[in-house]
JSON list of C-alpha atoms in Angstrom, two decimals:
[
{"chain": "A", "resi": 1, "resn": "PHE", "atom": "CA", "xyz": [0.00, 0.00, 0.00]},
{"chain": "A", "resi": 2, "resn": "LYS", "atom": "CA", "xyz": [2.99, 2.35, 0.35]},
{"chain": "A", "resi": 3, "resn": "ASP", "atom": "CA", "xyz": [2.77, 3.36, -3.31]},
{"chain": "A", "resi": 4, "resn": "TYR", "atom": "CA", "xyz": [-0.91, 4.33, -3.11]},
{"chain": "A", "resi": 5, "resn": "PRO", "atom": "CA", "xyz": [-1.43, 8.05, -3.78]},
{"chain": "A", "resi": 6, "resn": "MET", "atom": "CA", "xyz": [-2.73, 10.21, -0.92]},
{"chain": "A", "resi": 7, "resn": "GLU", "atom": "CA", "xyz": [-5.43, 12.81, -1.14]},
{"chain": "A", "resi": 8, "resn": "PRO", "atom": "CA", "xyz": [-4.55, 16.35, 0.09]},
{"chain": "A", "resi": 9, "resn": "ALA", "atom": "CA", "xyz": [-6.50, 15.99, 3.35]},
{"chain": "A", "resi": 10, "resn": "VAL", "atom": "CA", "xyz": [-4.54, 12.86, 4.25]},
{"chain": "A", "resi": 11, "resn": "LEU", "atom": "CA", "xyz": [-1.21, 14.49, 3.41]},
{"chain": "A", "resi": 12, "resn": "ARG", "atom": "CA", "xyz": [-2.11, 17.47, 5.60]},
{"chain": "A", "resi": 13, "resn": "PHE", "atom": "CA", "xyz": [-2.73, 15.09, 8.48]},
{"chain": "A", "resi": 14, "resn": "PHE", "atom": "CA", "xyz": [0.96, 14.12, 8.41]},
{"chain": "A", "resi": 15, "resn": "GLU", "atom": "CA", "xyz": [2.39, 17.57, 7.68]},
{"chain": "A", "resi": 16, "resn": "ASP", "atom": "CA", "xyz": [3.12, 18.51, 11.29]},
{"chain": "A", "resi": 17, "resn": "ASP", "atom": "CA", "xyz": [4.15, 15.05, 12.36]},
{"chain": "A", "resi": 18, "resn": "ASN", "atom": "CA", "xyz": [7.92, 14.89, 11.90]},
{"chain": "A", "resi": 19, "resn": "ASP", "atom": "CA", "xyz": [8.62, 12.64, 14.85]},
{"chain": "A", "resi": 20, "resn": "ASP", "atom": "CA", "xyz": [10.16, 9.29, 13.96]},
{"chain": "A", "resi": 21, "resn": "ASP", "atom": "CA", "xyz": [8.94, 7.60, 17.13]},
{"chain": "A", "resi": 22, "resn": "ASP", "atom": "CA", "xyz": [6.48, 4.75, 16.73]},
{"chain": "A", "resi": 23, "resn": "ASP", "atom": "CA", "xyz": [4.25, 5.87, 19.60]},
{"chain": "A", "resi": 24, "resn": "CYS", "atom": "CA", "xyz": [1.21, 8.08, 19.32]},
{"chain": "A", "resi": 25, "resn": "ARG", "atom": "CA", "xyz": [2.21, 11.74, 19.34]},
{"chain": "A", "resi": 26, "resn": "GLU", "atom": "CA", "xyz": [0.06, 14.59, 20.65]},
{"chain": "A", "resi": 27, "resn": "SER", "atom": "CA", "xyz": [-3.40, 14.14, 19.13]},
{"chain": "A", "resi": 28, "resn": "LYS", "atom": "CA", "xyz": [-2.27, 11.92, 16.25]},
{"chain": "A", "resi": 29, "resn": "CYS", "atom": "CA", "xyz": [-2.45, 8.22, 16.88]},
{"chain": "A", "resi": 30, "resn": "PHE", "atom": "CA", "xyz": [-2.61, 4.97, 14.98]},
{"chain": "A", "resi": 31, "resn": "VAL", "atom": "CA", "xyz": [-3.80, 1.39, 15.13]},
{"chain": "A", "resi": 32, "resn": "GLU", "atom": "CA", "xyz": [-1.49, -1.33, 13.85]},
{"chain": "A", "resi": 33, "resn": "PHE", "atom": "CA", "xyz": [-3.11, -4.24, 12.06]},
{"chain": "A", "resi": 34, "resn": "LEU", "atom": "CA", "xyz": [-2.33, -7.89, 12.55]},
{"chain": "A", "resi": 35, "resn": "PRO", "atom": "CA", "xyz": [-0.64, -9.62, 9.59]},
{"chain": "A", "resi": 36, "resn": "SER", "atom": "CA", "xyz": [-3.77, -11.71, 9.07]},
{"chain": "A", "resi": 37, "resn": "GLU", "atom": "CA", "xyz": [-5.85, -8.53, 8.78]},
{"chain": "A", "resi": 38, "resn": "LEU", "atom": "CA", "xyz": [-3.48, -7.06, 6.22]},
{"chain": "A", "resi": 39, "resn": "SER", "atom": "CA", "xyz": [-3.63, -10.21, 4.12]},
{"chain": "A", "resi": 40, "resn": "MET", "atom": "CA", "xyz": [-7.38, -10.88, 4.35]},
{"chain": "A", "resi": 41, "resn": "GLY", "atom": "CA", "xyz": [-9.04, -7.62, 5.34]},
{"chain": "A", "resi": 42, "resn": "GLN", "atom": "CA", "xyz": [-8.02, -5.68, 2.26]},
{"chain": "A", "resi": 43, "resn": "TYR", "atom": "CA", "xyz": [-10.37, -7.78, 0.12]},
{"chain": "A", "resi": 44, "resn": "SER", "atom": "CA", "xyz": [-13.37, -7.83, 2.46]},
{"chain": "A", "resi": 45, "resn": "ASN", "atom": "CA", "xyz": [-16.50, -5.86, 1.73]},
{"chain": "A", "resi": 46, "resn": "SER", "atom": "CA", "xyz": [-17.69, -3.39, 4.32]},
{"chain": "A", "resi": 47, "resn": "LEU", "atom": "CA", "xyz": [-20.16, -4.34, 7.02]},
{"chain": "A", "resi": 48, "resn": "THR", "atom": "CA", "xyz": [-23.38, -2.53, 6.12]},
{"chain": "A", "resi": 49, "resn": "THR", "atom": "CA", "xyz": [-26.97, -2.70, 7.32]},
{"chain": "A", "resi": 50, "resn": "ILE", "atom": "CA", "xyz": [-30.08, -0.93, 6.03]},
{"chain": "A", "resi": 51, "resn": "THR", "atom": "CA", "xyz": [-32.83, -0.68, 8.64]},
{"chain": "A", "resi": 52, "resn": "PHE", "atom": "CA", "xyz": [-36.23, 0.89, 8.00]},
{"chain": "A", "resi": 53, "resn": "TYR", "atom": "CA", "xyz": [-38.14, 2.73, 10.73]},
{"chain": "A", "resi": 54, "resn": "GLU", "atom": "CA", "xyz": [-41.63, 4.12, 10.96]},
{"chain": "A", "resi": 55, "resn": "GLY", "atom": "CA", "xyz": [-41.87, 7.85, 11.67]},
{"chain": "A", "resi": 56, "resn": "ASP", "atom": "CA", "xyz": [-40.68, 11.25, 10.53]},
{"chain": "A", "resi": 57, "resn": "TYR", "atom": "CA", "xyz": [-36.92, 11.29, 9.94]},
{"chain": "A", "resi": 58, "resn": "ARG", "atom": "CA", "xyz": [-36.82, 15.01, 10.75]},
{"chain": "A", "resi": 59, "resn": "LYS", "atom": "CA", "xyz": [-37.69, 14.29, 14.38]},
{"chain": "A", "resi": 60, "resn": "ILE", "atom": "CA", "xyz": [-34.65, 12.07, 14.96]},
{"chain": "A", "resi": 61, "resn": "ARG", "atom": "CA", "xyz": [-32.13, 13.68, 12.59]},
{"chain": "A", "resi": 62, "resn": "LYS", "atom": "CA", "xyz": [-30.45, 16.03, 15.08]},
{"chain": "A", "resi": 63, "resn": "LYS", "atom": "CA", "xyz": [-30.51, 13.50, 17.86]},
{"chain": "A", "resi": 64, "resn": "LEU", "atom": "CA", "xyz": [-28.86, 10.82, 15.74]},
{"chain": "A", "resi": 65, "resn": "GLU", "atom": "CA", "xyz": [-26.24, 13.28, 14.50]},
{"chain": "A", "resi": 66, "resn": "GLN", "atom": "CA", "xyz": [-25.39, 14.15, 18.10]},
{"chain": "A", "resi": 67, "resn": "ARG", "atom": "CA", "xyz": [-25.25, 10.47, 18.96]},
{"chain": "A", "resi": 68, "resn": "VAL", "atom": "CA", "xyz": [-22.73, 9.90, 16.17]},
{"chain": "A", "resi": 69, "resn": "LYS", "atom": "CA", "xyz": [-20.61, 12.71, 17.63]},
{"chain": "A", "resi": 70, "resn": "ASP", "atom": "CA", "xyz": [-20.85, 11.13, 21.08]},
{"chain": "A", "resi": 71, "resn": "VAL", "atom": "CA", "xyz": [-19.70, 7.77, 19.74]},
{"chain": "A", "resi": 72, "resn": "LEU", "atom": "CA", "xyz": [-16.80, 9.43, 17.88]},
{"chain": "A", "resi": 73, "resn": "LYS", "atom": "CA", "xyz": [-15.77, 11.33, 20.99]},
{"chain": "A", "resi": 74, "resn": "GLU", "atom": "CA", "xyz": [-15.29, 8.06, 22.86]},
{"chain": "A", "resi": 75, "resn": "ASN", "atom": "CA", "xyz": [-13.99, 6.12, 19.86]},
{"chain": "A", "resi": 76, "resn": "ALA", "atom": "CA", "xyz": [-11.97, 8.56, 17.78]},
{"chain": "A", "resi": 77, "resn": "TRP", "atom": "CA", "xyz": [-10.48, 5.74, 15.69]},
{"chain": "A", "resi": 78, "resn": "LEU", "atom": "CA", "xyz": [-13.86, 5.48, 13.92]},
{"chain": "A", "resi": 79, "resn": "GLY", "atom": "CA", "xyz": [-13.01, 8.87, 12.43]},
{"chain": "A", "resi": 80, "resn": "GLY", "atom": "CA", "xyz": [-9.65, 7.70, 11.15]},
{"chain": "A", "resi": 81, "resn": "ARG", "atom": "CA", "xyz": [-8.14, 7.11, 7.72]},
{"chain": "A", "resi": 82, "resn": "LEU", "atom": "CA", "xyz": [-6.33, 4.13, 6.25]},
{"chain": "A", "resi": 83, "resn": "ALA", "atom": "CA", "xyz": [-2.90, 5.27, 5.11]},
{"chain": "A", "resi": 84, "resn": "VAL", "atom": "CA", "xyz": [0.80, 4.50, 4.95]},
{"chain": "A", "resi": 85, "resn": "LYS", "atom": "CA", "xyz": [2.65, 7.38, 6.57]},
{"chain": "A", "resi": 86, "resn": "PRO", "atom": "CA", "xyz": [5.27, 8.93, 4.24]},
{"chain": "A", "resi": 87, "resn": "GLY", "atom": "CA", "xyz": [8.58, 7.23, 4.89]},
{"chain": "A", "resi": 88, "resn": "GLU", "atom": "CA", "xyz": [6.96, 4.11, 6.33]},
{"chain": "A", "resi": 89, "resn": "GLU", "atom": "CA", "xyz": [6.04, 0.77, 4.77]},
{"chain": "A", "resi": 90, "resn": "VAL", "atom": "CA", "xyz": [3.02, -0.53, 6.68]},
{"chain": "A", "resi": 91, "resn": "LEU", "atom": "CA", "xyz": [-0.66, 0.36, 6.43]},
{"chain": "A", "resi": 92, "resn": "LYS", "atom": "CA", "xyz": [-2.19, 1.69, 9.66]},
{"chain": "A", "resi": 93, "resn": "LEU", "atom": "CA", "xyz": [-5.39, 3.33, 10.79]},
{"chain": "A", "resi": 94, "resn": "TRP", "atom": "CA", "xyz": [-4.41, 6.92, 11.59]},
{"chain": "A", "resi": 95, "resn": "TYR", "atom": "CA", "xyz": [-6.72, 9.14, 13.60]},
{"chain": "A", "resi": 96, "resn": "ASP", "atom": "CA", "xyz": [-6.97, 12.35, 15.60]},
{"chain": "A", "resi": 97, "resn": "THR", "atom": "CA", "xyz": [-7.70, 11.56, 19.24]},
{"chain": "A", "resi": 98, "resn": "GLU", "atom": "CA", "xyz": [-9.50, 14.90, 19.60]},
{"chain": "A", "resi": 99, "resn": "CYS", "atom": "CA", "xyz": [-11.68, 14.29, 16.51]},
{"chain": "A", "resi": 100, "resn": "LYS", "atom": "CA", "xyz": [-10.75, 17.67, 15.05]},
{"chain": "A", "resi": 101, "resn": "ASP", "atom": "CA", "xyz": [-9.32, 16.19, 11.86]},
{"chain": "A", "resi": 102, "resn": "VAL", "atom": "CA", "xyz": [-11.79, 13.65, 10.52]},
{"chain": "A", "resi": 103, "resn": "PRO", "atom": "CA", "xyz": [-13.15, 12.79, 7.07]},
{"chain": "A", "resi": 104, "resn": "PRO", "atom": "CA", "xyz": [-16.24, 14.76, 5.98]},
{"chain": "A", "resi": 105, "resn": "ASN", "atom": "CA", "xyz": [-19.76, 13.37, 5.93]},
{"chain": "A", "resi": 106, "resn": "ILE", "atom": "CA", "xyz": [-19.41, 10.67, 8.55]},
{"chain": "A", "resi": 107, "resn": "PHE", "atom": "CA", "xyz": [-23.04, 11.49, 9.25]},
{"chain": "A", "resi": 108, "resn": "THR", "atom": "CA", "xyz": [-25.34, 12.43, 6.35]},
{"chain": "A", "resi": 109, "resn": "SER", "atom": "CA", "xyz": [-29.07, 13.04, 6.23]},
{"chain": "A", "resi": 110, "resn": "TYR", "atom": "CA", "xyz": [-30.36, 12.96, 2.67]},
{"chain": "A", "resi": 111, "resn": "GLU", "atom": "CA", "xyz": [-33.33, 14.96, 1.48]},
{"chain": "A", "resi": 112, "resn": "PRO", "atom": "CA", "xyz": [-36.47, 13.14, 0.26]},
{"chain": "A", "resi": 113, "resn": "GLY", "atom": "CA", "xyz": [-36.22, 11.90, -3.31]},
{"chain": "A", "resi": 114, "resn": "MET", "atom": "CA", "xyz": [-32.44, 12.12, -3.57]},
{"chain": "A", "resi": 115, "resn": "ILE", "atom": "CA", "xyz": [-32.11, 8.34, -3.31]},
{"chain": "A", "resi": 116, "resn": "PRO", "atom": "CA", "xyz": [-34.93, 6.16, -4.73]},
{"chain": "A", "resi": 117, "resn": "LEU", "atom": "CA", "xyz": [-34.95, 3.81, -1.76]},
{"chain": "A", "resi": 118, "resn": "LYS", "atom": "CA", "xyz": [-38.19, 2.47, -0.33]},
{"chain": "A", "resi": 119, "resn": "ARG", "atom": "CA", "xyz": [-39.31, -0.32, 1.98]},
{"chain": "A", "resi": 120, "resn": "SER", "atom": "CA", "xyz": [-40.34, -2.50, -0.96]},
{"chain": "A", "resi": 121, "resn": "THR", "atom": "CA", "xyz": [-37.00, -2.14, -2.73]},
{"chain": "A", "resi": 122, "resn": "LYS", "atom": "CA", "xyz": [-35.64, -5.55, -3.64]},
{"chain": "A", "resi": 123, "resn": "TYR", "atom": "CA", "xyz": [-32.42, -6.60, -1.94]},
{"chain": "A", "resi": 124, "resn": "ALA", "atom": "CA", "xyz": [-30.63, -7.00, -5.27]},
{"chain": "A", "resi": 125, "resn": "GLN", "atom": "CA", "xyz": [-31.45, -3.38, -6.17]},
{"chain": "A", "resi": 126, "resn": "TYR", "atom": "CA", "xyz": [-29.83, -1.81, -3.12]},
{"chain": "A", "resi": 127, "resn": "LYS", "atom": "CA", "xyz": [-26.38, -1.61, -4.67]},
{"chain": "A", "resi": 128, "resn": "ASP", "atom": "CA", "xyz": [-27.80, 0.03, -7.81]},
{"chain": "A", "resi": 129, "resn": "TYR", "atom": "CA", "xyz": [-29.62, 2.75, -5.85]},
{"chain": "A", "resi": 130, "resn": "LEU", "atom": "CA", "xyz": [-26.70, 3.48, -3.53]},
{"chain": "A", "resi": 131, "resn": "ALA", "atom": "CA", "xyz": [-23.86, 3.24, -6.06]},
{"chain": "A", "resi": 132, "resn": "ASP", "atom": "CA", "xyz": [-23.83, 6.95, -6.94]},
{"chain": "A", "resi": 133, "resn": "TYR", "atom": "CA", "xyz": [-23.59, 8.03, -3.30]},
{"chain": "A", "resi": 134, "resn": "SER", "atom": "CA", "xyz": [-20.83, 7.56, -0.73]},
{"chain": "A", "resi": 135, "resn": "ILE", "atom": "CA", "xyz": [-23.13, 5.71, 1.64]},
{"chain": "A", "resi": 136, "resn": "VAL", "atom": "CA", "xyz": [-21.47, 2.30, 1.64]},
{"chain": "A", "resi": 137, "resn": "VAL", "atom": "CA", "xyz": [-17.85, 2.26, 2.81]},
{"chain": "A", "resi": 138, "resn": "PRO", "atom": "CA", "xyz": [-15.75, 0.64, 0.05]},
{"chain": "A", "resi": 139, "resn": "ILE", "atom": "CA", "xyz": [-13.20, -2.17, 0.45]},
{"chain": "A", "resi": 140, "resn": "ALA", "atom": "CA", "xyz": [-9.85, -1.28, 2.00]},
{"chain": "A", "resi": 141, "resn": "GLN", "atom": "CA", "xyz": [-8.06, -1.11, -1.35]},
{"chain": "A", "resi": 142, "resn": "LYS", "atom": "CA", "xyz": [-10.30, 1.81, -2.33]},
{"chain": "A", "resi": 143, "resn": "LEU", "atom": "CA", "xyz": [-9.96, 3.50, 1.06]},
{"chain": "A", "resi": 144, "resn": "VAL", "atom": "CA", "xyz": [-6.18, 3.66, 1.39]},
{"chain": "A", "resi": 145, "resn": "GLY", "atom": "CA", "xyz": [-4.90, 7.22, 1.12]},
{"chain": "A", "resi": 146, "resn": "THR", "atom": "CA", "xyz": [-8.38, 8.71, 0.68]},
{"chain": "A", "resi": 147, "resn": "ASP", "atom": "CA", "xyz": [-10.45, 11.08, 2.80]},
{"chain": "A", "resi": 148, "resn": "HIS", "atom": "CA", "xyz": [-13.43, 8.74, 2.75]},
{"chain": "A", "resi": 149, "resn": "PRO", "atom": "CA", "xyz": [-14.88, 7.76, 6.16]},
{"chain": "A", "resi": 150, "resn": "VAL", "atom": "CA", "xyz": [-14.12, 4.25, 7.38]},
{"chain": "A", "resi": 151, "resn": "TRP", "atom": "CA", "xyz": [-17.39, 4.39, 9.34]},
{"chain": "A", "resi": 152, "resn": "LYS", "atom": "CA", "xyz": [-20.50, 6.14, 8.14]},
{"chain": "A", "resi": 153, "resn": "VAL", "atom": "CA", "xyz": [-24.10, 6.71, 9.27]},
{"chain": "A", "resi": 154, "resn": "SER", "atom": "CA", "xyz": [-26.79, 7.90, 6.84]},
{"chain": "A", "resi": 155, "resn": "ILE", "atom": "CA", "xyz": [-30.49, 8.71, 6.98]},
{"chain": "A", "resi": 156, "resn": "VAL", "atom": "CA", "xyz": [-32.45, 8.08, 3.77]},
{"chain": "A", "resi": 157, "resn": "PRO", "atom": "CA", "xyz": [-36.16, 9.00, 3.73]},
{"chain": "A", "resi": 158, "resn": "ASP", "atom": "CA", "xyz": [-38.46, 6.50, 2.02]},
{"chain": "A", "resi": 159, "resn": "VAL", "atom": "CA", "xyz": [-38.95, 7.83, -1.52]},
{"chain": "A", "resi": 160, "resn": "VAL", "atom": "CA", "xyz": [-42.69, 7.09, -1.38]},
{"chain": "A", "resi": 161, "resn": "GLU", "atom": "CA", "xyz": [-43.58, 7.85, 2.25]},
{"chain": "A", "resi": 162, "resn": "HIS", "atom": "CA", "xyz": [-40.75, 10.18, 3.19]},
{"chain": "A", "resi": 163, "resn": "ASN", "atom": "CA", "xyz": [-42.57, 11.76, 6.14]},
{"chain": "A", "resi": 164, "resn": "THR", "atom": "CA", "xyz": [-43.60, 8.49, 7.74]},
{"chain": "A", "resi": 165, "resn": "ARG", "atom": "CA", "xyz": [-40.80, 6.05, 6.95]},
{"chain": "A", "resi": 166, "resn": "PHE", "atom": "CA", "xyz": [-37.01, 6.25, 6.64]},
{"chain": "A", "resi": 167, "resn": "ALA", "atom": "CA", "xyz": [-33.94, 4.06, 6.53]},
{"chain": "A", "resi": 168, "resn": "ILE", "atom": "CA", "xyz": [-30.81, 4.32, 8.64]},
{"chain": "A", "resi": 169, "resn": "ILE", "atom": "CA", "xyz": [-27.75, 2.93, 6.86]},
{"chain": "A", "resi": 170, "resn": "VAL", "atom": "CA", "xyz": [-24.65, 2.17, 8.91]},
{"chain": "A", "resi": 171, "resn": "SER", "atom": "CA", "xyz": [-21.49, 1.09, 7.11]},
{"chain": "A", "resi": 172, "resn": "GLN", "atom": "CA", "xyz": [-18.06, 0.19, 8.50]},
{"chain": "A", "resi": 173, "resn": "SER", "atom": "CA", "xyz": [-14.85, -0.93, 6.85]},
{"chain": "A", "resi": 174, "resn": "HIS", "atom": "CA", "xyz": [-14.15, -4.56, 7.71]},
{"chain": "A", "resi": 175, "resn": "MET", "atom": "CA", "xyz": [-10.51, -3.55, 7.98]},
{"chain": "A", "resi": 176, "resn": "ILE", "atom": "CA", "xyz": [-11.05, -1.53, 11.16]},
{"chain": "A", "resi": 177, "resn": "GLY", "atom": "CA", "xyz": [-13.30, -3.98, 12.97]},
{"chain": "A", "resi": 178, "resn": "ASP", "atom": "CA", "xyz": [-15.17, -7.27, 12.77]},
{"chain": "A", "resi": 179, "resn": "ALA", "atom": "CA", "xyz": [-18.90, -7.93, 12.98]},
{"chain": "A", "resi": 180, "resn": "HIS", "atom": "CA", "xyz": [-18.85, -7.95, 16.79]},
{"chain": "A", "resi": 181, "resn": "THR", "atom": "CA", "xyz": [-17.28, -4.49, 16.74]},
{"chain": "A", "resi": 182, "resn": "TYR", "atom": "CA", "xyz": [-19.78, -3.31, 14.15]},
{"chain": "A", "resi": 183, "resn": "TYR", "atom": "CA", "xyz": [-22.85, -4.31, 16.12]},
{"chain": "A", "resi": 184, "resn": "LYS", "atom": "CA", "xyz": [-21.47, -3.08, 19.43]},
{"chain": "A", "resi": 185, "resn": "ILE", "atom": "CA", "xyz": [-21.04, 0.36, 17.85]},
{"chain": "A", "resi": 186, "resn": "PHE", "atom": "CA", "xyz": [-24.36, 0.05, 16.02]},
{"chain": "A", "resi": 187, "resn": "HIS", "atom": "CA", "xyz": [-26.29, -0.45, 19.26]},
{"chain": "A", "resi": 188, "resn": "MET", "atom": "CA", "xyz": [-24.61, 2.57, 20.83]},
{"chain": "A", "resi": 189, "resn": "LEU", "atom": "CA", "xyz": [-26.25, 4.79, 18.24]},
{"chain": "A", "resi": 190, "resn": "PHE", "atom": "CA", "xyz": [-29.80, 4.21, 19.34]},
{"chain": "A", "resi": 191, "resn": "SER", "atom": "CA", "xyz": [-29.77, 4.31, 23.11]},
{"chain": "A", "resi": 192, "resn": "ASP", "atom": "CA", "xyz": [-31.71, 7.21, 24.63]},
{"chain": "A", "resi": 193, "resn": "ASN", "atom": "CA", "xyz": [-30.50, 8.46, 28.02]},
{"chain": "A", "resi": 194, "resn": "SER", "atom": "CA", "xyz": [-32.97, 11.30, 28.33]},
{"chain": "A", "resi": 195, "resn": "ASP", "atom": "CA", "xyz": [-34.66, 11.99, 31.66]},
{"chain": "A", "resi": 196, "resn": "SER", "atom": "CA", "xyz": [-38.04, 11.15, 30.15]},
{"chain": "A", "resi": 197, "resn": "GLY", "atom": "CA", "xyz": [-37.01, 7.53, 29.83]},
{"chain": "A", "resi": 198, "resn": "LYS", "atom": "CA", "xyz": [-38.69, 7.33, 26.43]},
{"chain": "A", "resi": 199, "resn": "SER", "atom": "CA", "xyz": [-36.77, 5.68, 23.62]},
{"chain": "A", "resi": 200, "resn": "ARG", "atom": "CA", "xyz": [-36.76, 7.55, 20.33]},
{"chain": "A", "resi": 201, "resn": "ILE", "atom": "CA", "xyz": [-35.86, 4.60, 18.13]},
{"chain": "A", "resi": 202, "resn": "ILE", "atom": "CA", "xyz": [-34.68, 1.66, 20.22]},
{"chain": "A", "resi": 203, "resn": "ASN", "atom": "CA", "xyz": [-33.00, 1.48, 23.58]},
{"chain": "A", "resi": 204, "resn": "THR", "atom": "CA", "xyz": [-29.99, -0.80, 23.52]},
{"chain": "A", "resi": 205, "resn": "ALA", "atom": "CA", "xyz": [-26.57, 0.31, 24.79]},
{"chain": "A", "resi": 206, "resn": "PRO", "atom": "CA", "xyz": [-24.87, 3.36, 26.26]},
{"chain": "A", "resi": 207, "resn": "VAL", "atom": "CA", "xyz": [-21.92, 4.98, 24.51]},
{"chain": "A", "resi": 208, "resn": "GLU", "atom": "CA", "xyz": [-18.69, 3.44, 25.75]},
{"chain": "A", "resi": 209, "resn": "LYS", "atom": "CA", "xyz": [-15.02, 3.56, 24.90]},
{"chain": "A", "resi": 210, "resn": "MET", "atom": "CA", "xyz": [-13.64, 0.59, 22.96]},
{"chain": "A", "resi": 211, "resn": "ASN", "atom": "CA", "xyz": [-9.99, -0.35, 22.68]},
{"chain": "A", "resi": 212, "resn": "PRO", "atom": "CA", "xyz": [-8.94, -0.73, 19.01]},
{"chain": "A", "resi": 213, "resn": "VAL", "atom": "CA", "xyz": [-5.46, -2.06, 19.82]},
{"chain": "A", "resi": 214, "resn": "ARG", "atom": "CA", "xyz": [-4.97, -5.57, 18.43]},
{"chain": "A", "resi": 215, "resn": "ARG", "atom": "CA", "xyz": [-3.71, -8.39, 20.65]},
{"chain": "A", "resi": 216, "resn": "ALA", "atom": "CA", "xyz": [-0.58, -10.20, 19.50]},
{"chain": "A", "resi": 217, "resn": "ASP", "atom": "CA", "xyz": [-1.81, -13.43, 21.12]},
{"chain": "A", "resi": 218, "resn": "VAL", "atom": "CA", "xyz": [-5.04, -13.53, 19.12]},
{"chain": "A", "resi": 219, "resn": "LYS", "atom": "CA", "xyz": [-4.02, -16.79, 17.39]},
{"chain": "A", "resi": 220, "resn": "TYR", "atom": "CA", "xyz": [-3.83, -18.57, 20.74]},
{"chain": "A", "resi": 221, "resn": "HIS", "atom": "CA", "xyz": [-7.28, -17.35, 21.81]},
{"chain": "A", "resi": 222, "resn": "ILE", "atom": "CA", "xyz": [-8.90, -18.17, 18.45]},
{"chain": "A", "resi": 223, "resn": "GLU", "atom": "CA", "xyz": [-7.54, -21.71, 18.62]},
{"chain": "A", "resi": 224, "resn": "LYS", "atom": "CA", "xyz": [-8.59, -22.01, 22.26]},
{"chain": "A", "resi": 225, "resn": "HIS", "atom": "CA", "xyz": [-12.22, -21.08, 21.53]},
{"chain": "A", "resi": 226, "resn": "MET", "atom": "CA", "xyz": [-12.63, -22.49, 18.01]},
{"chain": "A", "resi": 227, "resn": "GLY", "atom": "CA", "xyz": [-10.26, -25.43, 17.97]},
{"chain": "A", "resi": 228, "resn": "VAL", "atom": "CA", "xyz": [-6.94, -25.80, 16.17]},
{"chain": "A", "resi": 229, "resn": "GLN", "atom": "CA", "xyz": [-8.38, -27.29, 13.00]},
{"chain": "A", "resi": 230, "resn": "GLU", "atom": "CA", "xyz": [-11.18, -24.73, 12.72]},
{"chain": "A", "resi": 231, "resn": "ALA", "atom": "CA", "xyz": [-8.69, -21.89, 13.20]},
{"chain": "A", "resi": 232, "resn": "SER", "atom": "CA", "xyz": [-6.28, -23.19, 10.56]},
{"chain": "A", "resi": 233, "resn": "TYR", "atom": "CA", "xyz": [-7.04, -20.20, 8.32]},
{"chain": "A", "resi": 234, "resn": "ILE", "atom": "CA", "xyz": [-5.06, -18.05, 10.77]},
{"chain": "A", "resi": 235, "resn": "ARG", "atom": "CA", "xyz": [-1.93, -20.16, 10.34]},
{"chain": "A", "resi": 236, "resn": "LYS", "atom": "CA", "xyz": [-2.28, -20.13, 6.57]},
{"chain": "A", "resi": 237, "resn": "THR", "atom": "CA", "xyz": [-2.47, -16.35, 6.39]},
{"chain": "A", "resi": 238, "resn": "ASN", "atom": "CA", "xyz": [0.20, -15.77, 9.01]},
{"chain": "A", "resi": 239, "resn": "PRO", "atom": "CA", "xyz": [2.24, -18.79, 10.15]},
{"chain": "A", "resi": 240, "resn": "ASN", "atom": "CA", "xyz": [4.53, -16.60, 12.28]},
{"chain": "A", "resi": 241, "resn": "MET", "atom": "CA", "xyz": [1.86, -14.95, 14.42]},
{"chain": "A", "resi": 242, "resn": "VAL", "atom": "CA", "xyz": [3.00, -14.55, 18.02]},
{"chain": "A", "resi": 243, "resn": "SER", "atom": "CA", "xyz": [1.64, -16.98, 20.57]},
{"chain": "A", "resi": 244, "resn": "PRO", "atom": "CA", "xyz": [1.92, -16.45, 24.32]},
{"chain": "A", "resi": 245, "resn": "LYS", "atom": "CA", "xyz": [4.42, -18.41, 26.39]},
{"chain": "A", "resi": 246, "resn": "ARG", "atom": "CA", "xyz": [2.94, -21.33, 28.26]}
]
């Protein structure tokens, strides 16, 4: 990935970072990927769900936007970018711990009629209706060096009943997290902690801080819980992965 071109916004992120240390510096930090992630994750499609709700999207728009900001505040790595720092060789997830330098349009609320999506839209048609919009996070190969969000939340009003039905589309690069991570973040979006006790959409989980740092002993734990034979794909992608001393 080191030869991938970088968009201006990504280059600016590194402009003031002239320190050669490997640790996080000031507000700029990074997540290192496991070798297995680098070999497999780059080809994986994003994790994306489209969920329809009954009601007026205008009544939840501001609240959901604030919720996205709350999640980002606790998990700034969701506002990161996939890039190889100039002078380095390895792809990392770079992010601003203060969330001041993040990709645009992590949250987007579309106006009625912009996207011809409706509750009766066939599953096979989703990709055709969403293709012209940056709603679905692309595969890692198309993210590297770009200013495209690695995690994105969108509101799309139903094209037929736009005042009474809408869809919320949440998309996350598989490179930055697995399905467990996706749904843990997903449920944080819709918890309502208001004093009234009334849930606006659904009431699932509070916003909490997650640790994006990968564990070097992941191979050991995968084999422990899945079995050696079932976890053989890990050895095939990275036979030299570190295992803990026993």
